[in-house]
Short mmCIF file of C-alpha atoms and ligand atoms in Angstrom, two decimals:
data_model
loop_
_atom_site.label_atom_id
_atom_site.label_comp_id
_atom_site.label_asym_id
_atom_site.label_seq_id
_atom_site.Cartn_x
_atom_site.Cartn_y
_atom_site.Cartn_z
CA MET A 1 -8.39 -5.79 15.96
CA GLU A 2 -9.43 -5.77 19.58
CA ASN A 3 -9.11 -9.53 20.12
CA PHE A 4 -5.42 -9.59 19.36
CA LYS A 5 -3.83 -9.31 22.73
CA GLU A 6 -0.19 -9.19 21.74
CA LYS A 7 0.23 -5.73 20.29
CA LEU A 8 3.33 -3.78 19.45
CA LEU A 9 3.06 -0.09 19.34
CA ILE A 10 5.19 1.85 16.77
CA ILE A 11 5.43 5.52 17.67
CA ASP A 12 5.91 7.51 14.50
CA PHE A 13 8.18 10.63 14.50
CA GLY A 14 7.71 11.08 10.77
CA SER A 15 10.32 8.85 9.07
CA GLN A 16 9.93 8.08 5.39
CA VAL A 17 10.30 4.47 6.28
CA THR A 18 8.14 3.81 9.32
CA GLN A 19 5.84 1.74 7.37
CA LEU A 20 8.61 -0.62 6.65
CA ILE A 21 8.91 -1.25 10.36
CA ALA A 22 5.43 -2.55 10.42
CA ARG A 23 6.04 -4.59 7.30
CA ARG A 24 8.90 -6.34 8.98
CA LEU A 25 7.00 -7.09 12.20
CA ARG A 26 3.93 -8.38 10.36
CA GLU A 27 6.24 -10.77 8.34
CA LEU A 28 7.13 -12.22 11.81
CA ASN A 29 3.37 -12.70 12.51
CA VAL A 30 3.51 -9.84 15.03
CA TYR A 31 0.56 -7.52 15.24
CA CYS A 32 1.66 -3.91 15.40
CA GLU A 33 0.00 -0.36 14.84
CA ILE A 34 1.74 2.69 13.84
CA HIS A 35 0.56 5.96 15.63
CA PRO A 36 1.90 9.50 15.40
CA PHE A 37 3.68 10.75 18.41
CA GLN A 38 1.14 13.52 18.93
CA LYS A 39 -1.56 10.85 19.69
CA VAL A 40 0.46 8.75 22.12
CA THR A 41 -0.70 10.16 25.44
CA GLU A 42 -0.89 8.21 28.73
CA PRO A 43 -4.49 7.36 28.55
CA PHE A 44 -3.79 6.12 24.90
CA LEU A 45 -0.92 3.87 26.33
CA VAL A 46 -3.19 2.44 29.01
CA GLU A 47 -5.89 1.65 26.44
CA PHE A 48 -3.55 0.26 23.82
CA SER A 49 -1.61 -1.71 26.39
CA PRO A 50 1.39 -2.52 24.14
CA LYS A 51 3.67 -5.54 24.86
CA ALA A 52 6.63 -3.58 23.42
CA ILE A 53 7.17 -0.22 21.81
CA ILE A 54 9.38 0.95 18.91
CA LEU A 55 10.27 4.53 18.38
CA SER A 56 10.66 5.26 14.66
CA GLY A 57 13.11 7.77 12.98
CA GLY A 58 12.10 11.27 11.83
CA PRO A 59 13.29 14.29 10.27
CA ALA A 60 13.41 16.59 13.33
CA SER A 61 16.51 17.34 15.52
CA VAL A 62 16.43 16.27 19.14
CA VAL A 63 18.68 19.38 19.80
CA ASP A 64 15.73 21.66 19.09
CA GLU A 65 13.56 22.29 22.17
CA SER A 66 10.44 21.90 20.20
CA SER A 67 11.23 18.59 18.59
CA PRO A 68 8.74 15.89 19.27
CA ARG A 69 9.12 13.60 22.33
CA PRO A 70 7.52 10.44 23.50
CA PRO A 71 5.73 10.63 26.81
CA MET A 72 8.02 9.64 29.75
CA ALA A 73 5.38 7.17 30.83
CA ILE A 74 6.53 4.62 28.13
CA PHE A 75 9.92 4.26 30.10
CA GLU A 76 8.01 3.39 33.22
CA MET A 77 5.82 0.66 31.80
CA GLY A 78 8.19 -2.28 32.27
CA ILE A 79 8.10 -3.29 28.58
CA PRO A 80 10.90 -3.49 25.93
CA ILE A 81 11.47 -0.54 23.95
CA LEU A 82 13.57 -0.17 20.66
CA GLY A 83 14.58 3.28 19.37
CA ILE A 84 15.54 3.76 15.77
CA CYS A 85 17.71 6.60 14.46
CA TYR A 86 15.64 9.63 15.73
CA GLY A 87 14.10 7.10 18.11
CA GLN A 88 17.49 6.35 19.46
CA GLN A 89 18.45 9.96 19.85
CA VAL A 90 15.20 10.86 21.60
CA MET A 91 15.49 7.90 23.96
CA MET A 92 19.09 8.82 25.00
CA GLN A 93 18.01 12.46 25.62
CA SER A 94 14.95 11.55 27.44
CA LEU A 95 16.82 9.16 29.83
CA GLY A 96 19.78 11.46 30.45
CA GLY A 97 22.25 11.18 27.58
CA LYS A 98 23.38 13.81 25.09
CA VAL A 99 22.79 14.42 21.41
CA GLU A 100 24.81 16.70 19.20
CA ARG A 101 24.25 18.30 15.97
CA GLY A 102 26.07 17.01 12.76
CA GLN A 103 29.39 18.81 12.00
CA GLY A 104 31.21 16.14 10.17
CA THR A 105 29.45 13.07 11.80
CA ALA A 106 26.50 12.80 9.45
CA GLU A 107 26.05 9.45 7.71
CA PHE A 108 23.78 8.85 4.79
CA GLY A 109 23.57 5.60 3.01
CA ARG A 110 25.53 2.37 3.41
CA ALA A 111 27.73 2.06 6.47
CA TYR A 112 29.36 -0.78 8.40
CA VAL A 113 28.80 -1.47 12.06
CA ASN A 114 31.15 -3.54 14.12
CA SER A 115 29.92 -5.36 17.16
CA GLU A 116 32.23 -7.54 19.22
CA GLN A 117 29.93 -8.13 22.25
CA SER A 118 26.95 -10.29 21.81
CA MET A 119 23.56 -9.72 23.50
CA PRO A 120 19.84 -11.05 22.81
CA LEU A 121 19.01 -8.26 20.22
CA LEU A 122 21.98 -9.17 18.05
CA LYS A 123 21.67 -12.91 18.08
CA GLY A 124 22.64 -14.49 14.75
CA TRP A 125 24.02 -11.07 13.65
CA PHE A 126 27.65 -9.86 13.67
CA ASP A 127 29.03 -13.51 13.98
CA ASN A 128 31.60 -12.52 11.24
CA GLY A 129 32.69 -8.96 12.24
CA ASP A 130 31.36 -5.93 10.44
CA GLU A 131 27.75 -5.84 8.97
CA GLN A 132 26.19 -3.56 6.53
CA VAL A 133 23.64 -1.25 7.64
CA TRP A 134 21.90 1.74 6.23
CA MET A 135 22.33 5.13 8.08
CA SER A 136 20.51 8.44 7.47
CA HIS A 137 21.42 10.87 10.22
CA GLY A 138 22.74 14.30 10.76
CA ASP A 139 22.78 14.45 14.51
CA HIS A 140 24.44 11.71 16.72
CA VAL A 141 24.45 10.59 20.29
CA SER A 142 27.41 12.08 21.98
CA GLU A 143 26.81 10.56 25.51
CA ILE A 144 24.74 7.59 26.24
CA ALA A 145 22.16 7.57 29.03
CA PRO A 146 23.05 6.13 32.51
CA GLY A 147 22.56 2.33 32.51
CA PHE A 148 23.27 1.86 28.79
CA GLU A 149 26.31 0.01 27.38
CA VAL A 150 27.68 0.16 23.80
CA PHE A 151 27.36 -2.84 21.64
CA GLY A 152 28.14 -1.65 18.17
CA THR A 153 30.10 1.23 16.48
CA SER A 154 30.43 2.67 12.98
CA ALA A 155 32.92 5.09 11.58
CA ASN A 156 30.70 8.10 12.54
CA ALA A 157 28.43 6.55 15.12
CA PRO A 158 30.32 5.44 18.17
CA PHE A 159 27.04 4.48 19.80
CA ALA A 160 25.58 2.76 16.77
CA ILE A 161 24.02 0.12 18.98
CA VAL A 162 23.27 0.67 22.72
CA ALA A 163 21.20 -1.11 25.33
CA ASN A 164 20.20 -1.15 28.93
CA LEU A 165 19.80 -4.91 29.13
CA SER A 166 18.16 -5.01 32.48
CA LYS A 167 15.44 -2.77 31.34
CA LYS A 168 15.30 -4.30 27.89
CA PHE A 169 15.64 -0.84 26.27
CA PHE A 170 17.56 -0.95 23.04
CA ALA A 171 18.59 1.80 20.45
CA VAL A 172 20.24 1.76 17.14
CA GLN A 173 21.40 4.62 14.89
CA PHE A 174 20.68 2.80 11.69
CA HIS A 175 17.56 1.61 10.06
CA PRO A 176 17.13 -2.21 10.30
CA GLU A 177 13.87 -2.08 8.50
CA VAL A 178 15.27 -1.11 5.00
CA HIS A 179 16.45 -3.48 2.37
CA HIS A 180 19.94 -1.97 2.63
CA THR A 181 20.44 -3.46 6.05
CA PRO A 182 20.43 -6.99 4.70
CA LYS A 183 20.22 -8.64 8.01
CA GLY A 184 17.96 -6.15 9.63
CA ALA A 185 15.03 -8.49 10.01
CA LYS A 186 17.05 -10.57 12.55
CA LEU A 187 17.00 -7.50 14.99
CA TYR A 188 13.31 -7.35 14.77
CA GLN A 189 12.92 -11.07 15.20
CA ASN A 190 15.25 -10.97 18.15
CA PHE A 191 13.30 -8.02 19.70
CA THR A 192 9.94 -9.52 19.45
CA LYS A 193 11.16 -12.71 20.70
CA LEU A 194 12.63 -11.18 23.73
CA ALA A 195 9.53 -9.08 24.19
CA GLY A 196 7.59 -12.46 24.44
CA PHE A 197 5.39 -12.27 21.31
CA SER A 198 4.31 -15.60 20.32
CA GLY A 199 3.75 -14.74 16.54
CA ASP A 200 -0.04 -15.59 16.51
CA TRP A 201 -0.80 -12.90 13.87
CA THR A 202 -1.66 -15.19 10.94
CA MET A 203 -4.10 -14.79 8.26
CA GLY A 204 -6.04 -17.94 9.35
CA ALA A 205 -6.37 -16.52 12.94
CA TYR A 206 -7.28 -13.04 11.51
CA GLN A 207 -10.05 -14.53 9.38
CA GLU A 208 -11.59 -16.08 12.35
CA LYS A 209 -11.42 -12.94 14.43
CA ALA A 210 -12.57 -10.69 11.55
CA ILE A 211 -15.67 -13.11 10.96
CA GLU A 212 -16.53 -12.64 14.63
CA ALA A 213 -16.08 -8.94 14.61
CA ILE A 214 -18.27 -8.50 11.43
CA ARG A 215 -21.10 -10.58 13.00
CA ALA A 216 -20.94 -8.59 16.24
CA GLN A 217 -20.92 -5.30 14.23
CA VAL A 218 -23.70 -6.09 11.81
CA GLY A 219 -26.11 -8.27 13.82
CA ASP A 220 -29.08 -9.09 11.61
CA LYS A 221 -28.78 -5.93 9.42
CA LYS A 222 -28.06 -5.67 5.75
CA VAL A 223 -24.72 -4.74 4.16
CA ILE A 224 -23.94 -3.49 0.68
CA CYS A 225 -20.54 -3.68 -1.07
CA GLY A 226 -19.39 -2.07 -4.22
CA LEU A 227 -17.35 -4.54 -6.20
CA SER A 228 -14.71 -3.27 -8.60
CA GLY A 229 -13.20 -6.61 -9.49
CA GLY A 230 -9.96 -5.74 -7.78
CA VAL A 231 -8.54 -7.71 -4.91
CA ASP A 232 -9.34 -5.56 -2.08
CA SER A 233 -13.18 -5.27 -2.71
CA SER A 234 -13.38 -8.93 -3.75
CA VAL A 235 -11.72 -10.07 -0.37
CA THR A 236 -13.89 -7.76 1.48
CA ALA A 237 -16.96 -9.30 -0.10
CA ILE A 238 -16.06 -12.75 0.35
CA LEU A 239 -14.98 -12.34 3.99
CA ILE A 240 -18.28 -10.52 4.86
CA HIS A 241 -20.32 -13.25 2.93
CA LYS A 242 -18.63 -15.93 4.96
CA ALA A 243 -19.62 -14.01 8.20
CA ILE A 244 -23.14 -12.99 7.39
CA GLY A 245 -24.28 -14.96 4.30
CA ASP A 246 -27.04 -13.31 2.23
CA GLN A 247 -27.29 -10.37 4.51
CA LEU A 248 -24.62 -9.02 2.07
CA THR A 249 -25.38 -7.72 -1.42
CA CYS A 250 -22.78 -6.87 -3.98
CA VAL A 251 -23.06 -4.28 -6.54
CA PHE A 252 -20.79 -4.33 -9.64
CA VAL A 253 -21.02 -1.25 -11.83
CA ASP A 254 -20.08 -1.76 -15.55
CA ASN A 255 -19.27 1.92 -16.41
CA GLY A 256 -17.95 1.13 -19.95
CA LEU A 257 -14.41 2.04 -18.77
CA LEU A 258 -13.44 -1.57 -18.00
CA ARG A 259 -10.76 -3.54 -19.75
CA GLN A 260 -11.43 -6.25 -22.44
CA GLY A 261 -13.37 -9.18 -20.83
CA GLU A 262 -13.18 -7.58 -17.40
CA ALA A 263 -17.00 -7.34 -16.55
CA GLU A 264 -17.55 -10.85 -17.76
CA GLU A 265 -14.68 -12.20 -15.62
CA VAL A 266 -15.88 -10.65 -12.56
CA VAL A 267 -19.48 -11.63 -12.90
CA THR A 268 -18.62 -15.13 -13.69
CA MET A 269 -16.10 -15.39 -10.79
CA PHE A 270 -18.71 -14.22 -8.32
CA ARG A 271 -21.82 -16.08 -9.90
CA ASP A 272 -19.91 -19.39 -10.25
CA ASN A 273 -17.98 -19.52 -7.21
CA TYR A 274 -20.06 -17.55 -4.61
CA ASN A 275 -23.74 -17.88 -4.21
CA MET A 276 -24.41 -14.51 -2.99
CA PRO A 277 -26.96 -11.60 -3.82
CA PHE A 278 -25.17 -9.95 -6.74
CA ILE A 279 -26.29 -6.82 -8.89
CA TYR A 280 -24.79 -6.38 -12.14
CA ALA A 281 -25.39 -2.69 -12.90
CA GLU A 282 -25.02 -2.17 -16.66
CA GLU A 283 -24.58 1.41 -16.90
CA LYS A 284 -22.15 1.93 -19.79
CA GLU A 285 -24.44 4.34 -21.70
CA LEU A 286 -24.74 6.65 -18.67
CA PHE A 287 -21.13 7.03 -18.06
CA LEU A 288 -20.03 7.27 -21.70
CA SER A 289 -22.59 9.79 -22.74
CA GLU A 290 -21.46 12.09 -20.10
CA LEU A 291 -17.70 11.48 -20.55
CA GLU A 292 -17.74 11.79 -24.35
CA GLY A 293 -15.77 14.81 -25.51
CA GLN A 294 -14.43 15.53 -22.05
CA SER A 295 -10.66 15.95 -21.90
CA ASP A 296 -9.75 17.61 -18.59
CA PRO A 297 -8.37 14.96 -16.10
CA GLU A 298 -10.09 16.38 -13.14
CA THR A 299 -13.48 16.90 -14.76
CA LYS A 300 -13.28 13.15 -15.90
CA ARG A 301 -12.60 12.02 -12.40
CA LYS A 302 -15.30 14.16 -10.85
CA ILE A 303 -17.98 13.07 -13.48
CA ILE A 304 -17.10 9.32 -12.75
CA GLY A 305 -17.09 9.84 -8.96
CA ARG A 306 -20.50 11.46 -9.07
CA LEU A 307 -22.14 8.98 -11.53
CA PHE A 308 -20.80 6.16 -9.54
CA ILE A 309 -22.37 7.41 -6.37
CA ASP A 310 -25.66 8.00 -8.23
CA VAL A 311 -25.72 4.61 -9.77
CA PHE A 312 -24.60 2.81 -6.54
CA GLN A 313 -27.25 4.63 -4.61
CA ARG A 314 -30.06 3.71 -7.07
CA HIS A 315 -29.20 -0.02 -7.00
CA ALA A 316 -28.46 -0.12 -3.29
CA SER A 317 -31.79 1.21 -2.42
CA ALA A 318 -33.32 -1.57 -4.34
CA VAL A 319 -31.73 -3.86 -1.69
CA GLY A 320 -33.87 -2.24 0.97
CA GLY A 321 -32.86 -1.40 4.53
CA ALA A 322 -29.01 -1.72 4.16
CA GLN A 323 -27.45 -0.11 7.17
CA PHE A 324 -23.79 -0.87 6.23
CA LEU A 325 -21.58 -0.05 3.44
CA ALA A 326 -18.52 -2.42 3.06
CA GLN A 327 -15.26 -1.01 1.84
CA GLY A 328 -11.89 -2.40 1.11
CA THR A 329 -9.77 0.16 2.79
CA LEU A 330 -6.30 -0.99 3.61
CA TYR A 331 -3.91 -0.05 6.43
CA PRO A 332 -1.62 2.23 4.37
CA ASP A 333 -4.74 4.43 3.76
CA VAL A 334 -5.56 4.72 7.35
CA ILE A 335 -2.12 5.33 8.93
CA GLU A 336 -2.14 9.03 10.01
CA SER A 337 1.16 10.08 8.85
CA VAL A 338 3.03 12.57 10.85
CA SER A 339 2.99 16.11 9.28
CA PHE A 340 5.28 18.78 10.86
CA SER A 341 4.09 21.66 8.83
CA GLY A 342 0.66 20.88 9.80
CA GLY A 343 -0.58 22.20 6.30
CA PRO A 344 -2.73 20.15 3.90
CA SER A 345 -0.63 18.24 1.34
CA VAL A 346 -1.22 19.17 -2.33
CA THR A 347 -3.89 17.24 -4.18
CA ILE A 348 -2.25 15.62 -7.19
CA LYS A 349 -5.39 13.72 -8.30
CA SER A 350 -8.84 13.61 -6.79
CA HIS A 351 -9.18 9.88 -6.35
CA HIS A 352 -12.38 8.25 -7.14
CA ASN A 353 -13.85 6.36 -4.29
CA VAL A 354 -17.16 5.94 -2.56
CA GLY A 355 -16.10 8.39 0.11
CA GLY A 356 -19.15 10.48 -0.22
CA LEU A 357 -21.56 7.62 0.06
CA PRO A 358 -21.98 6.75 3.70
CA LYS A 359 -22.97 10.19 4.63
CA LYS A 360 -25.34 10.78 1.74
CA MET A 361 -27.01 7.51 2.44
CA GLY A 362 -26.90 7.41 6.23
CA LEU A 363 -24.83 4.29 6.17
CA GLN A 364 -22.21 2.97 8.54
CA LEU A 365 -18.90 1.83 7.22
CA ILE A 366 -17.60 -1.73 7.56
CA GLU A 367 -13.98 -1.96 6.70
CA PRO A 368 -12.63 -5.42 7.56
CA LEU A 369 -9.21 -5.07 5.79
CA ARG A 370 -8.23 -1.77 7.41
CA GLU A 371 -5.47 -3.28 9.53
CA LEU A 372 -3.98 -5.19 6.61
CA PHE A 373 -1.25 -4.42 4.01
CA LYS A 374 -1.72 -5.41 0.42
CA ASP A 375 0.17 -8.72 0.56
CA GLU A 376 -1.74 -9.58 3.72
CA VAL A 377 -4.99 -9.12 1.78
CA ARG A 378 -3.58 -11.42 -0.86
CA ALA A 379 -2.74 -14.03 1.78
CA LEU A 380 -6.28 -13.66 3.29
CA GLY A 381 -7.74 -13.97 -0.25
CA HIS A 382 -5.82 -17.12 -0.50
CA GLU A 383 -7.27 -18.46 2.86
CA LEU A 384 -10.75 -17.68 1.60
CA GLY A 385 -10.08 -19.74 -1.58
CA LEU A 386 -10.07 -16.89 -4.10
CA PRO A 387 -8.42 -18.16 -7.34
CA ASP A 388 -4.79 -17.09 -7.65
CA SER A 389 -5.48 -15.58 -10.98
CA PHE A 390 -7.77 -13.07 -9.13
CA ILE A 391 -5.56 -12.49 -6.17
CA GLY A 392 -2.45 -11.60 -8.33
CA ARG A 393 -4.30 -8.97 -10.57
CA HIS A 394 -2.64 -5.72 -11.08
CA PRO A 395 -4.34 -2.84 -9.41
CA PHE A 396 -6.87 -1.11 -11.59
CA PRO A 397 -8.05 2.51 -10.84
CA GLY A 398 -11.71 3.40 -10.06
CA PRO A 399 -11.95 5.82 -13.07
CA GLY A 400 -10.73 2.95 -15.29
CA LEU A 401 -9.72 3.56 -18.85
CA ALA A 402 -10.93 7.15 -18.78
CA ILE A 403 -7.71 8.11 -17.19
CA ARG A 404 -5.67 6.06 -19.72
CA CYS A 405 -7.06 8.21 -22.66
CA PRO A 406 -5.46 11.53 -22.24
CA GLY A 407 -7.30 14.13 -24.18
CA GLU A 408 -10.95 13.64 -25.47
CA ILE A 409 -12.65 10.44 -24.60
CA THR A 410 -14.39 8.79 -27.46
CA ARG A 411 -15.90 5.44 -27.74
CA LYS A 412 -13.68 4.70 -30.68
CA LYS A 413 -10.51 5.48 -28.69
CA LEU A 414 -11.75 3.41 -25.79
CA GLU A 415 -12.27 0.33 -28.20
CA ILE A 416 -8.88 0.66 -29.68
CA LEU A 417 -7.38 1.14 -26.17
CA ARG A 418 -9.03 -2.08 -25.04
CA LYS A 419 -7.71 -4.12 -27.87
CA ALA A 420 -4.04 -2.80 -27.39
CA ASP A 421 -4.07 -3.24 -23.77
CA ALA A 422 -5.29 -6.78 -24.07
CA ILE A 423 -2.36 -7.61 -26.43
CA TYR A 424 0.15 -5.95 -24.07
CA ILE A 425 -1.03 -7.99 -21.15
CA ASP A 426 -1.07 -11.15 -23.20
CA GLN A 427 2.62 -10.56 -24.10
CA ILE A 428 3.46 -9.78 -20.41
CA ARG A 429 1.97 -13.19 -19.54
CA LYS A 430 3.61 -15.03 -22.40
CA TYR A 431 6.98 -13.84 -21.31
CA GLY A 432 6.26 -14.80 -17.67
CA LEU A 433 6.56 -11.17 -16.39
CA TYR A 434 3.11 -10.56 -14.94
CA ASP A 435 3.93 -11.21 -11.38
CA ASP A 436 7.16 -9.25 -11.53
CA ILE A 437 5.29 -6.10 -12.52
CA TRP A 438 3.15 -4.06 -10.08
CA GLN A 439 0.99 -2.69 -12.90
CA ALA A 440 0.99 -2.48 -16.69
CA PHE A 441 -1.26 -0.95 -19.09
CA VAL A 442 -1.65 1.03 -22.41
CA ALA A 443 -2.53 4.59 -22.68
CA ILE A 444 -3.84 5.90 -25.88
CA LEU A 445 -2.32 9.27 -26.80
CA PRO A 446 -4.24 12.25 -28.22
CA VAL A 447 -2.08 12.43 -31.23
CA ARG A 448 -2.16 10.90 -34.64
CA THR A 449 0.97 10.14 -36.38
CA VAL A 450 1.86 9.32 -40.11
CA GLY A 451 3.02 5.81 -40.89
CA VAL A 452 3.20 3.40 -43.76
CA MET A 453 1.67 0.03 -43.96
CA GLY A 454 2.06 -2.08 -47.18
CA ASP A 455 2.13 0.77 -49.64
CA SER A 456 -0.33 2.95 -48.02
CA ARG A 457 -0.09 5.87 -45.89
CA THR A 458 -1.68 5.69 -42.39
CA TYR A 459 -2.71 8.42 -40.00
CA ASP A 460 -3.68 6.78 -36.79
CA PHE A 461 -3.17 7.18 -33.07
CA ALA A 462 0.17 6.62 -31.12
CA CYS A 463 0.05 4.73 -27.72
CA ALA A 464 2.29 4.39 -24.90
CA LEU A 465 3.06 1.14 -22.89
CA ARG A 466 3.47 1.63 -19.20
CA ALA A 467 4.83 -1.02 -16.75
CA VAL A 468 6.23 -0.37 -13.25
CA THR A 469 7.52 -1.96 -10.26
CA SER A 470 6.51 -0.69 -6.88
CA VAL A 471 5.83 -1.72 -3.27
CA ASP A 472 2.75 0.25 -2.64
CA GLY A 473 2.03 2.53 -5.65
CA MET A 474 3.43 5.54 -3.76
CA THR A 475 6.78 5.43 -5.64
CA ALA A 476 7.44 3.47 -8.83
CA ASP A 477 10.21 2.48 -11.34
CA TYR A 478 9.60 1.60 -14.90
CA TYR A 479 10.08 -1.96 -15.71
CA PRO A 480 13.26 -2.70 -17.85
CA PHE A 481 11.75 -4.91 -20.67
CA SER A 482 14.09 -6.41 -23.13
CA HIS A 483 14.23 -4.89 -26.66
CA GLN A 484 13.01 -8.09 -27.90
CA PHE A 485 9.73 -7.88 -25.75
CA LEU A 486 9.09 -4.27 -26.71
CA GLY A 487 9.83 -4.82 -30.45
CA GLU A 488 7.59 -7.99 -30.56
CA THR A 489 4.75 -6.20 -28.63
CA ALA A 490 4.88 -3.03 -30.69
CA THR A 491 4.75 -5.19 -33.84
CA ARG A 492 1.70 -7.12 -32.51
CA ILE A 493 -0.17 -4.04 -31.51
CA ILE A 494 0.43 -2.27 -34.80
CA ASN A 495 -0.44 -5.32 -36.84
CA GLU A 496 -3.47 -6.51 -34.76
CA VAL A 497 -5.21 -3.21 -33.64
CA ASN A 498 -6.77 -1.13 -36.30
CA GLY A 499 -6.19 2.50 -35.27
CA ILE A 500 -2.62 2.44 -33.81
CA ASN A 501 0.39 3.01 -35.96
CA ARG A 502 2.99 3.91 -33.37
CA VAL A 503 3.94 2.48 -30.08
CA THR A 504 6.19 4.15 -27.43
CA TYR A 505 7.45 3.03 -24.04
CA ASP A 506 7.09 5.23 -20.98
CA ILE A 507 10.32 5.25 -18.93
CA THR A 508 9.31 7.79 -16.32
CA SER A 509 9.63 6.71 -12.67
CA LYS A 510 7.38 8.12 -9.89
CA PRO A 511 8.13 10.72 -8.84
CA PRO A 512 8.39 12.82 -10.96
CA GLY A 513 5.67 11.11 -13.07
CA THR A 514 2.64 9.31 -11.72
CA ILE A 515 1.77 5.75 -12.62
CA GLU A 516 -1.34 6.68 -14.47
CA TRP A 517 -1.25 9.20 -17.30
CA GLU A 518 -3.98 11.41 -15.64
P1 XMP B 601 -0.91 7.29 -9.55
O1 XMP B 601 -1.25 7.56 -10.99
O2 XMP B 601 -1.38 8.26 -8.57
O3 XMP B 601 -1.56 5.96 -9.08
O4 XMP B 601 0.60 7.25 -9.39
C1 XMP B 601 -1.10 5.25 -7.98
C2 XMP B 601 -1.94 3.98 -7.84
O5 XMP B 601 -3.28 4.34 -7.62
C3 XMP B 601 -4.11 3.95 -8.69
N1 XMP B 601 -5.09 4.92 -8.97
C4 XMP B 601 -6.37 5.05 -8.56
N2 XMP B 601 -6.95 3.94 -7.77
N3 XMP B 601 -8.96 5.37 -7.83
C5 XMP B 601 -8.34 4.25 -7.58
O6 XMP B 601 -9.03 3.33 -7.03
C6 XMP B 601 -8.26 6.33 -8.49
O7 XMP B 601 -8.93 7.41 -8.72
C7 XMP B 601 -7.04 6.22 -8.83
N4 XMP B 601 -6.01 7.06 -9.42
C8 XMP B 601 -4.87 6.21 -9.59
C9 XMP B 601 -3.18 3.75 -9.86
O8 XMP B 601 -3.70 2.89 -10.85
C10 XMP B 601 -1.96 3.20 -9.14
O9 XMP B 601 -2.14 1.82 -8.93
#
């Protein structure tokens, strides 16, 4: 956001963990943005006007002539710079040092760095000798640039920590942003402190500035917002409502693919707590009649996406004269990640969103969360008085239960699925596990199995329970429930849900699986 004056620039060279640098900084209330190296030109630097720069890691080799470089202008700006891994190597090479290719000096994983000489970047670290860090490098710096001194070494990185103290240039071979560098956050804290950041990036301050920006953007025009009941769209709506009041109308589409009690919960929450124009679009029949009998995952997603746009457009035009469409886009969705191959990545799933709407309807987008990470959105929701039960909700996909019903969709299967899912979530809450889990749901399988209940034969559906932990949904691990939990939950589902006689637990991580079944 323009009004935040203290900005840190992260130049991305394509590391898998660049986003974590931003996370660590945001936790320190420092505002930062990640930009790919190709975009960081001299005019960009002037306009961005960073107070400090971090050079990320990356997969390329500085030894290759064609490898990515930052513009030399960054070293003339008189601001502190921190290079990490590839960022260290490119900094050394650019300033007159040397980097050599691997050959027995690669380090991947846990390593120990020793530092005997203190300096501002290492304050509160290395007080007791060796410290654990996480390394991931093939190349290494073989000669440091003039003006730099060595402050830390590891078995295979004689220049694990280097600095030119008078210029406030620092470079480390390891990754302080990852979990496996347990005290790495200290380094970012020291770096931002010595760069003079006051730590004014708080959600309270953000809220005020976001409200000003929304008022300036919208003026006296009207805004519409599609509500899904998820945290992102709810926070977007409440924030915009706080800024412009009744100029905002929310549209909630009940497509018949929601979980048990979900439509009622969302409607009640908004009607009872927020006095804003709110359209409840009851469109179950429309969606279900088109989806019934469909079994191909992509076809389901496309039908839902198309119908959603139609319905939304129909209801939104009733608002009359809206010029803006509000969306809960988050920062991870807008970071342009570095692609060295330049080729488009494979589409695993065509995600349902309202992407097609703005063009079709001639609307301008308003995305007040596009600078925030998920946990910051939750903090903002908190500031805005959104109930905790809403803020902590597990993510729920746009295509809803349709993609948790592999094979043919039928109303009967959706009904069974809803009941089983409600029991599963109830169990998770009862065991106090809801907040430890990123997402949990039941998928009803397109297979019927034989069972015996009482003295009778049953021939009913099997279902799969899914629960994962994740940071951002990009990768995930299955949740290690106790056998007691699984046994009790399976028994409850089979006893209480007519139509399911077998329960399985999905122990696939992502990758190779995805979180949803379709
Ligand atoms: P996958 O299944 O791709 O899901 O591992 C990652 C996260 O994204 C959610 N998801 C979606 N969310 N529209 C959404 O709004 C979609 O089409 C969609 N597909 C998956 C999924 O629930 C998980 O949180």
